[in-house]
């Protein structure tokens, strides 16, 4: 139908509307992504975390009310969860540092090959992510508190 209207109107200004299907697709996709998918996944993630926290608190309450050994087990379980969170954070920093360092080095190589090793070219921009990755690795291996 839109095609018939455009033919009827004619003229060079109608060429702007020749790809209206693409623009319609992009508009519907953007609304679906930002208006439906992202809020829904965020809501589901918050519900999952809330449910996990509730079950964890209920488990600690039951263990601590059971007996003297139950209270000791609850404290030990809490320490182990804290230790696991620390390990997960440190491992994430290691992986992030290695990836960021690799991206920085690859950018330096790519930009220097692309520009032909000319003086004053922007291939040194790859040093920014390389230094960020190096800083993350230095923190993980030298500055972070040891895991107990």
Short mmCIF file of N, CA and C in Angstrom, two decimals:
data_model
loop_
_atom_site.label_atom_id
_atom_site.label_comp_id
_atom_site.label_asym_id
_atom_site.label_seq_id
_atom_site.Cartn_x
_atom_site.Cartn_y
_atom_site.Cartn_z
N UNK A 1 0.82 -1.18 0.00
CA UNK A 1 0.00 0.00 0.00
C UNK A 1 0.87 1.25 0.00
N UNK A 2 1.91 1.23 0.84
CA UNK A 2 2.80 2.40 0.91
C UNK A 2 3.50 2.61 -0.43
N UNK A 3 3.81 1.51 -1.11
CA UNK A 3 4.48 1.61 -2.40
C UNK A 3 3.59 2.34 -3.42
N UNK A 4 2.31 2.06 -3.39
CA UNK A 4 1.39 2.74 -4.30
C UNK A 4 1.29 4.22 -4.01
N UNK A 5 1.27 4.57 -2.73
CA UNK A 5 1.22 5.99 -2.35
C UNK A 5 2.48 6.70 -2.82
N UNK A 6 3.63 6.07 -2.66
CA UNK A 6 4.88 6.68 -3.08
C UNK A 6 4.92 6.86 -4.60
N UNK A 7 4.37 5.90 -5.34
CA UNK A 7 4.32 6.05 -6.79
C UNK A 7 3.39 7.18 -7.20
N UNK A 8 2.31 7.33 -6.47
CA UNK A 8 1.35 8.38 -6.77
C UNK A 8 1.95 9.76 -6.52
N UNK A 9 2.65 9.89 -5.41
CA UNK A 9 3.26 11.18 -5.06
C UNK A 9 4.42 11.48 -6.00
N UNK A 10 5.31 10.48 -6.18
CA UNK A 10 6.46 10.63 -7.07
C UNK A 10 7.44 11.66 -6.56
N UNK A 11 8.44 11.95 -7.36
CA UNK A 11 9.40 12.97 -7.00
C UNK A 11 10.62 12.41 -6.28
N UNK A 12 11.72 13.18 -6.24
CA UNK A 12 12.95 12.70 -5.62
C UNK A 12 12.88 12.62 -4.10
N UNK A 13 11.98 13.39 -3.48
CA UNK A 13 11.92 13.35 -2.02
C UNK A 13 11.33 12.05 -1.50
N UNK A 14 10.70 11.27 -2.34
CA UNK A 14 10.11 10.00 -1.90
C UNK A 14 11.16 8.90 -1.79
N UNK A 15 12.36 9.13 -2.28
CA UNK A 15 13.41 8.11 -2.16
C UNK A 15 13.81 7.90 -0.71
N UNK A 16 13.56 8.88 0.11
CA UNK A 16 13.86 8.74 1.53
C UNK A 16 13.02 7.64 2.14
N UNK A 17 11.79 7.49 1.65
CA UNK A 17 10.87 6.52 2.23
C UNK A 17 10.91 5.18 1.51
N UNK A 18 11.87 4.98 0.63
CA UNK A 18 11.88 3.74 -0.14
C UNK A 18 12.24 2.53 0.71
N UNK A 19 12.97 2.71 1.78
CA UNK A 19 13.34 1.59 2.66
C UNK A 19 12.55 1.62 3.95
N UNK A 20 11.27 1.91 3.87
CA UNK A 20 10.47 2.03 5.07
C UNK A 20 10.37 0.70 5.81
N UNK A 21 10.50 -0.42 5.11
CA UNK A 21 10.46 -1.73 5.77
C UNK A 21 11.61 -1.92 6.73
N UNK A 22 12.79 -1.47 6.32
CA UNK A 22 13.96 -1.56 7.20
C UNK A 22 13.76 -0.71 8.43
N UNK A 23 13.26 0.51 8.25
CA UNK A 23 13.06 1.40 9.39
C UNK A 23 11.98 0.87 10.32
N UNK A 24 10.95 0.27 9.75
CA UNK A 24 9.90 -0.33 10.57
C UNK A 24 10.46 -1.50 11.38
N UNK A 25 11.28 -2.32 10.74
CA UNK A 25 11.92 -3.43 11.43
C UNK A 25 12.80 -2.94 12.57
N UNK A 26 13.61 -1.92 12.31
CA UNK A 26 14.49 -1.40 13.34
C UNK A 26 13.71 -0.78 14.50
N UNK A 27 12.63 -0.08 14.19
CA UNK A 27 11.81 0.53 15.24
C UNK A 27 11.15 -0.53 16.13
N UNK A 28 10.57 -1.54 15.50
CA UNK A 28 9.93 -2.61 16.26
C UNK A 28 10.98 -3.37 17.07
N UNK A 29 12.15 -3.61 16.48
CA UNK A 29 13.22 -4.30 17.20
C UNK A 29 13.71 -3.52 18.40
N UNK A 30 13.86 -2.21 18.25
CA UNK A 30 14.31 -1.38 19.36
C UNK A 30 13.29 -1.38 20.49
N UNK A 31 12.02 -1.27 20.14
CA UNK A 31 10.98 -1.29 21.18
C UNK A 31 10.95 -2.65 21.87
N UNK A 32 11.09 -3.71 21.09
CA UNK A 32 11.08 -5.05 21.68
C UNK A 32 12.28 -5.25 22.60
N UNK A 33 13.44 -4.75 22.20
CA UNK A 33 14.64 -4.94 23.01
C UNK A 33 14.59 -4.10 24.28
N UNK A 34 14.39 -2.80 24.13
CA UNK A 34 14.49 -1.91 25.27
C UNK A 34 13.20 -1.79 26.07
N UNK A 35 12.09 -2.13 25.48
CA UNK A 35 10.82 -2.00 26.17
C UNK A 35 10.30 -3.29 26.76
N UNK A 36 10.75 -4.43 26.24
CA UNK A 36 10.21 -5.71 26.70
C UNK A 36 11.31 -6.63 27.21
N UNK A 37 12.31 -6.92 26.38
CA UNK A 37 13.29 -7.95 26.72
C UNK A 37 14.15 -7.57 27.91
N UNK A 38 14.79 -6.40 27.87
CA UNK A 38 15.69 -6.01 28.96
C UNK A 38 14.96 -5.84 30.30
N UNK A 39 13.81 -5.15 30.35
CA UNK A 39 13.12 -5.09 31.64
C UNK A 39 12.67 -6.46 32.16
N UNK A 40 12.25 -7.33 31.26
CA UNK A 40 11.80 -8.65 31.67
C UNK A 40 12.96 -9.47 32.24
N UNK A 41 14.10 -9.47 31.58
CA UNK A 41 15.24 -10.23 32.09
C UNK A 41 15.77 -9.64 33.39
N UNK A 42 15.73 -8.32 33.52
CA UNK A 42 16.16 -7.69 34.78
C UNK A 42 15.23 -8.09 35.91
N UNK A 43 13.93 -8.07 35.67
CA UNK A 43 12.95 -8.45 36.68
C UNK A 43 13.14 -9.92 37.08
N UNK A 44 13.36 -10.80 36.09
CA UNK A 44 13.56 -12.21 36.40
C UNK A 44 14.83 -12.43 37.21
N UNK A 45 15.89 -11.69 36.89
CA UNK A 45 17.14 -11.83 37.63
C UNK A 45 16.97 -11.37 39.08
N UNK A 46 16.26 -10.27 39.29
CA UNK A 46 16.03 -9.79 40.65
C UNK A 46 15.18 -10.78 41.45
N UNK A 47 14.20 -11.38 40.80
CA UNK A 47 13.38 -12.38 41.49
C UNK A 47 14.21 -13.60 41.89
N UNK A 48 15.11 -14.03 40.99
CA UNK A 48 15.97 -15.18 41.29
C UNK A 48 16.89 -14.87 42.47
N UNK A 49 17.50 -13.68 42.47
CA UNK A 49 18.39 -13.31 43.57
C UNK A 49 17.64 -13.19 44.89
N UNK A 50 16.43 -12.64 44.83
CA UNK A 50 15.62 -12.52 46.04
C UNK A 50 15.26 -13.89 46.59
N UNK A 51 14.90 -14.81 45.71
CA UNK A 51 14.55 -16.17 46.12
C UNK A 51 15.76 -16.88 46.73
N UNK A 52 16.94 -16.72 46.11
CA UNK A 52 18.15 -17.34 46.65
C UNK A 52 18.48 -16.78 48.02
N UNK A 53 18.35 -15.47 48.19
CA UNK A 53 18.63 -14.86 49.49
C UNK A 53 17.65 -15.35 50.55
N UNK A 54 16.38 -15.50 50.18
CA UNK A 54 15.38 -16.02 51.11
C UNK A 54 15.72 -17.44 51.54
N UNK A 55 16.05 -18.30 50.60
CA UNK A 55 16.37 -19.69 50.93
C UNK A 55 17.64 -19.78 51.77
N UNK A 56 18.62 -18.94 51.46
CA UNK A 56 19.86 -18.93 52.24
C UNK A 56 19.59 -18.50 53.68
N UNK A 57 18.78 -17.44 53.85
CA UNK A 57 18.47 -16.97 55.20
C UNK A 57 17.66 -18.03 55.96
N UNK A 58 16.76 -18.69 55.27
CA UNK A 58 15.97 -19.74 55.92
C UNK A 58 16.85 -20.91 56.34
N UNK A 59 17.80 -21.27 55.51
CA UNK A 59 18.73 -22.36 55.86
C UNK A 59 19.57 -21.99 57.06
N UNK A 60 20.09 -20.76 57.09
CA UNK A 60 20.89 -20.33 58.23
C UNK A 60 20.06 -20.30 59.51
N UNK A 61 18.81 -19.86 59.40
CA UNK A 61 17.95 -19.80 60.58
C UNK A 61 17.69 -21.20 61.12
N UNK A 62 17.41 -22.14 60.24
CA UNK A 62 17.13 -23.51 60.70
C UNK A 62 18.37 -24.17 61.29
N UNK A 63 19.54 -23.92 60.68
CA UNK A 63 20.76 -24.51 61.20
C UNK A 63 21.11 -23.92 62.57
N UNK A 64 20.95 -22.62 62.71
CA UNK A 64 21.32 -22.00 63.99
C UNK A 64 20.35 -22.35 65.10
N UNK A 65 19.09 -22.64 64.78
CA UNK A 65 18.11 -23.02 65.80
C UNK A 65 18.19 -24.49 66.18
N UNK A 66 18.84 -25.30 65.36
CA UNK A 66 18.80 -26.74 65.60
C UNK A 66 19.58 -27.16 66.85
N UNK A 67 20.86 -26.83 66.94
CA UNK A 67 21.67 -27.21 68.10
C UNK A 67 22.98 -26.43 68.05
N UNK A 68 23.87 -26.74 68.97
CA UNK A 68 25.17 -26.07 69.01
C UNK A 68 25.99 -26.39 67.78
N UNK A 69 25.90 -27.63 67.32
CA UNK A 69 26.63 -28.01 66.11
C UNK A 69 26.04 -27.32 64.88
N UNK A 70 24.74 -27.09 64.89
CA UNK A 70 24.09 -26.41 63.77
C UNK A 70 24.55 -24.98 63.65
N UNK A 71 24.74 -24.30 64.78
CA UNK A 71 25.22 -22.92 64.74
C UNK A 71 26.65 -22.87 64.20
N UNK A 72 27.47 -23.82 64.62
CA UNK A 72 28.84 -23.87 64.10
C UNK A 72 28.83 -24.16 62.60
N UNK A 73 27.94 -25.03 62.16
CA UNK A 73 27.84 -25.34 60.73
C UNK A 73 27.36 -24.13 59.94
N UNK A 74 26.44 -23.35 60.52
CA UNK A 74 25.94 -22.15 59.84
C UNK A 74 27.06 -21.12 59.67
N UNK A 75 27.86 -20.93 60.71
CA UNK A 75 28.97 -19.98 60.63
C UNK A 75 29.99 -20.47 59.61
N UNK A 76 30.29 -21.75 59.61
CA UNK A 76 31.23 -22.31 58.65
C UNK A 76 30.71 -22.18 57.22
N UNK A 77 29.41 -22.39 57.04
CA UNK A 77 28.80 -22.24 55.72
C UNK A 77 28.87 -20.79 55.25
N UNK A 78 28.66 -19.86 56.16
CA UNK A 78 28.76 -18.44 55.83
C UNK A 78 30.18 -18.06 55.43
N UNK A 79 31.16 -18.58 56.15
CA UNK A 79 32.57 -18.32 55.80
C UNK A 79 32.91 -18.90 54.42
N UNK A 80 32.42 -20.10 54.18
CA UNK A 80 32.71 -20.74 52.89
C UNK A 80 32.08 -19.97 51.74
N UNK A 81 30.86 -19.46 51.92
CA UNK A 81 30.22 -18.66 50.88
C UNK A 81 31.00 -17.37 50.62
N UNK A 82 31.47 -16.74 51.69
CA UNK A 82 32.26 -15.52 51.55
C UNK A 82 33.56 -15.82 50.80
N UNK A 83 34.17 -16.93 51.13
CA UNK A 83 35.42 -17.34 50.47
C UNK A 83 35.18 -17.61 48.98
N UNK A 84 34.07 -18.28 48.67
CA UNK A 84 33.74 -18.56 47.27
C UNK A 84 33.47 -17.29 46.48
N UNK A 85 32.83 -16.30 47.12
CA UNK A 85 32.60 -15.01 46.45
C UNK A 85 33.92 -14.31 46.16
N UNK A 86 34.85 -14.36 47.12
CA UNK A 86 36.16 -13.75 46.89
C UNK A 86 36.89 -14.43 45.75
N UNK A 87 36.86 -15.74 45.71
CA UNK A 87 37.52 -16.49 44.64
C UNK A 87 36.91 -16.14 43.30
N UNK A 88 35.59 -16.06 43.24
CA UNK A 88 34.90 -15.72 41.99
C UNK A 88 35.28 -14.33 41.52
N UNK A 89 35.37 -13.37 42.44
CA UNK A 89 35.74 -12.00 42.09
C UNK A 89 37.18 -11.94 41.56
N UNK A 90 38.09 -12.62 42.23
CA UNK A 90 39.49 -12.62 41.80
C UNK A 90 39.65 -13.29 40.45
N UNK A 91 38.97 -14.41 40.24
CA UNK A 91 39.05 -15.10 38.95
C UNK A 91 38.46 -14.24 37.83
N UNK A 92 37.37 -13.53 38.12
CA UNK A 92 36.80 -12.62 37.13
C UNK A 92 37.76 -11.49 36.77
N UNK A 93 38.47 -10.97 37.76
CA UNK A 93 39.46 -9.93 37.48
C UNK A 93 40.62 -10.48 36.66
N UNK A 94 41.02 -11.72 36.94
CA UNK A 94 42.09 -12.33 36.14
C UNK A 94 41.68 -12.46 34.68
N UNK A 95 40.51 -13.01 34.45
CA UNK A 95 40.03 -13.20 33.08
C UNK A 95 39.85 -11.85 32.39
N UNK A 96 39.24 -10.89 33.09
CA UNK A 96 39.05 -9.56 32.51
C UNK A 96 40.37 -8.88 32.18
N UNK A 97 41.36 -9.03 33.06
CA UNK A 97 42.67 -8.43 32.81
C UNK A 97 43.37 -9.05 31.61
N UNK A 98 43.30 -10.36 31.50
CA UNK A 98 43.95 -11.04 30.37
C UNK A 98 43.28 -10.64 29.06
N UNK A 99 41.95 -10.62 29.05
CA UNK A 99 41.24 -10.25 27.83
C UNK A 99 41.53 -8.81 27.45
N UNK A 100 41.49 -7.90 28.41
CA UNK A 100 41.73 -6.49 28.12
C UNK A 100 43.17 -6.26 27.66
N UNK A 101 44.11 -6.94 28.28
CA UNK A 101 45.50 -6.84 27.84
C UNK A 101 45.67 -7.36 26.42
N UNK A 102 45.03 -8.49 26.12
CA UNK A 102 45.09 -9.05 24.77
C UNK A 102 44.48 -8.14 23.73
N UNK A 103 43.35 -7.51 24.07
CA UNK A 103 42.71 -6.58 23.13
C UNK A 103 43.62 -5.38 22.88
N UNK A 104 44.25 -4.88 23.93
CA UNK A 104 45.16 -3.74 23.77
C UNK A 104 46.35 -4.07 22.88
N UNK A 105 46.95 -5.22 23.10
CA UNK A 105 48.09 -5.62 22.27
C UNK A 105 47.66 -5.83 20.83
N UNK A 106 46.50 -6.47 20.65
CA UNK A 106 45.99 -6.68 19.29
C UNK A 106 45.69 -5.36 18.59
N UNK A 107 45.18 -4.37 19.33
CA UNK A 107 44.91 -3.05 18.74
C UNK A 107 46.20 -2.37 18.31
N UNK A 108 47.24 -2.47 19.12
CA UNK A 108 48.53 -1.86 18.76
C UNK A 108 49.05 -2.51 17.48
N UNK A 109 49.03 -3.83 17.41
CA UNK A 109 49.53 -4.53 16.23
C UNK A 109 48.68 -4.19 15.01
N UNK A 110 47.36 -4.23 15.15
CA UNK A 110 46.47 -3.96 14.03
C UNK A 110 46.65 -2.54 13.51
N UNK A 111 46.67 -1.57 14.41
CA UNK A 111 46.80 -0.18 13.98
C UNK A 111 48.17 0.11 13.38
N UNK A 112 49.22 -0.53 13.91
CA UNK A 112 50.55 -0.28 13.34
C UNK A 112 50.68 -0.90 11.95
N UNK A 113 50.09 -2.08 11.75
CA UNK A 113 50.11 -2.69 10.42
C UNK A 113 49.24 -1.91 9.46
N UNK A 114 48.08 -1.47 9.93
CA UNK A 114 47.15 -0.74 9.09
C UNK A 114 47.71 0.59 8.61
N UNK A 115 48.44 1.28 9.48
CA UNK A 115 48.97 2.59 9.13
C UNK A 115 50.39 2.54 8.57
N UNK A 116 51.01 1.41 8.58
CA UNK A 116 52.33 1.27 7.98
C UNK A 116 53.47 1.81 8.84
N UNK A 117 53.38 1.77 10.12
CA UNK A 117 54.43 2.16 11.07
C UNK A 117 54.86 3.61 10.89
N UNK A 118 53.94 4.49 10.53
CA UNK A 118 54.30 5.90 10.38
C UNK A 118 54.41 6.56 11.74
N UNK A 119 55.26 7.56 11.81
CA UNK A 119 55.45 8.27 13.07
C UNK A 119 54.26 9.22 13.30
N UNK A 120 53.77 9.24 14.52
CA UNK A 120 52.67 10.11 14.85
C UNK A 120 51.30 9.56 14.53
N UNK A 121 51.21 8.29 14.24
CA UNK A 121 49.92 7.70 13.94
C UNK A 121 49.27 7.20 15.23
N UNK A 122 47.98 6.98 15.21
CA UNK A 122 47.27 6.64 16.46
C UNK A 122 47.32 5.17 16.87
N UNK A 123 48.38 4.45 16.50
CA UNK A 123 48.40 3.05 16.89
C UNK A 123 48.67 2.88 18.38
N UNK A 124 49.15 3.92 19.03
CA UNK A 124 49.40 3.82 20.46
C UNK A 124 48.12 3.85 21.29
N UNK A 125 46.97 4.07 20.64
CA UNK A 125 45.70 4.06 21.35
C UNK A 125 45.44 2.67 21.95
N UNK A 126 46.04 1.65 21.41
CA UNK A 126 45.90 0.31 21.95
C UNK A 126 46.57 0.12 23.29
N UNK A 127 47.45 1.06 23.66
CA UNK A 127 48.09 0.95 24.96
C UNK A 127 47.13 1.23 26.11
N UNK A 128 46.05 1.97 25.84
CA UNK A 128 45.09 2.28 26.91
C UNK A 128 44.46 0.99 27.46
N UNK A 129 43.83 0.15 26.63
CA UNK A 129 43.29 -1.09 27.20
C UNK A 129 44.38 -2.04 27.68
N UNK A 130 45.56 -1.98 27.06
CA UNK A 130 46.64 -2.84 27.52
C UNK A 130 47.06 -2.47 28.94
N UNK A 131 47.16 -1.18 29.23
CA UNK A 131 47.53 -0.75 30.58
C UNK A 131 46.42 -1.03 31.58
N UNK A 132 45.16 -0.93 31.15
CA UNK A 132 44.04 -1.27 32.05
C UNK A 132 44.11 -2.75 32.40
N UNK A 133 44.34 -3.60 31.41
CA UNK A 133 44.47 -5.03 31.68
C UNK A 133 45.66 -5.34 32.56
N UNK A 134 46.77 -4.65 32.32
CA UNK A 134 47.96 -4.87 33.16
C UNK A 134 47.68 -4.43 34.60
N UNK A 135 46.97 -3.33 34.77
CA UNK A 135 46.64 -2.86 36.12
C UNK A 135 45.74 -3.86 36.84
N UNK A 136 44.79 -4.45 36.11
CA UNK A 136 43.92 -5.46 36.73
C UNK A 136 44.74 -6.69 37.16
N UNK A 137 45.66 -7.11 36.33
CA UNK A 137 46.48 -8.27 36.68
C UNK A 137 47.43 -7.95 37.83
N UNK A 138 47.99 -6.74 37.86
CA UNK A 138 48.86 -6.35 38.97
C UNK A 138 48.07 -6.35 40.27
N UNK A 139 46.84 -5.84 40.23
CA UNK A 139 46.01 -5.84 41.44
C UNK A 139 45.76 -7.27 41.91
N UNK A 140 45.40 -8.15 41.00
CA UNK A 140 45.05 -9.52 41.38
C UNK A 140 46.25 -10.24 41.98
N UNK A 141 47.42 -10.13 41.34
CA UNK A 141 48.56 -10.92 41.77
C UNK A 141 49.40 -10.29 42.88
N UNK A 142 49.37 -8.97 43.03
CA UNK A 142 50.25 -8.33 44.00
C UNK A 142 49.54 -7.54 45.09
N UNK A 143 48.39 -6.94 44.81
CA UNK A 143 47.78 -6.02 45.76
C UNK A 143 46.55 -6.57 46.47
N UNK A 144 45.87 -7.53 45.90
CA UNK A 144 44.65 -8.05 46.52
C UNK A 144 44.99 -8.83 47.78
N UNK A 145 44.10 -8.73 48.76
CA UNK A 145 44.31 -9.48 49.99
C UNK A 145 44.20 -10.98 49.71
N UNK A 146 45.02 -11.78 50.36
CA UNK A 146 44.97 -13.22 50.09
C UNK A 146 43.66 -13.83 50.57
N UNK A 147 43.24 -14.86 49.89
CA UNK A 147 42.00 -15.56 50.23
C UNK A 147 42.30 -16.52 51.37
N UNK A 148 41.46 -16.46 52.39
CA UNK A 148 41.70 -17.28 53.58
C UNK A 148 40.99 -18.61 53.48
#
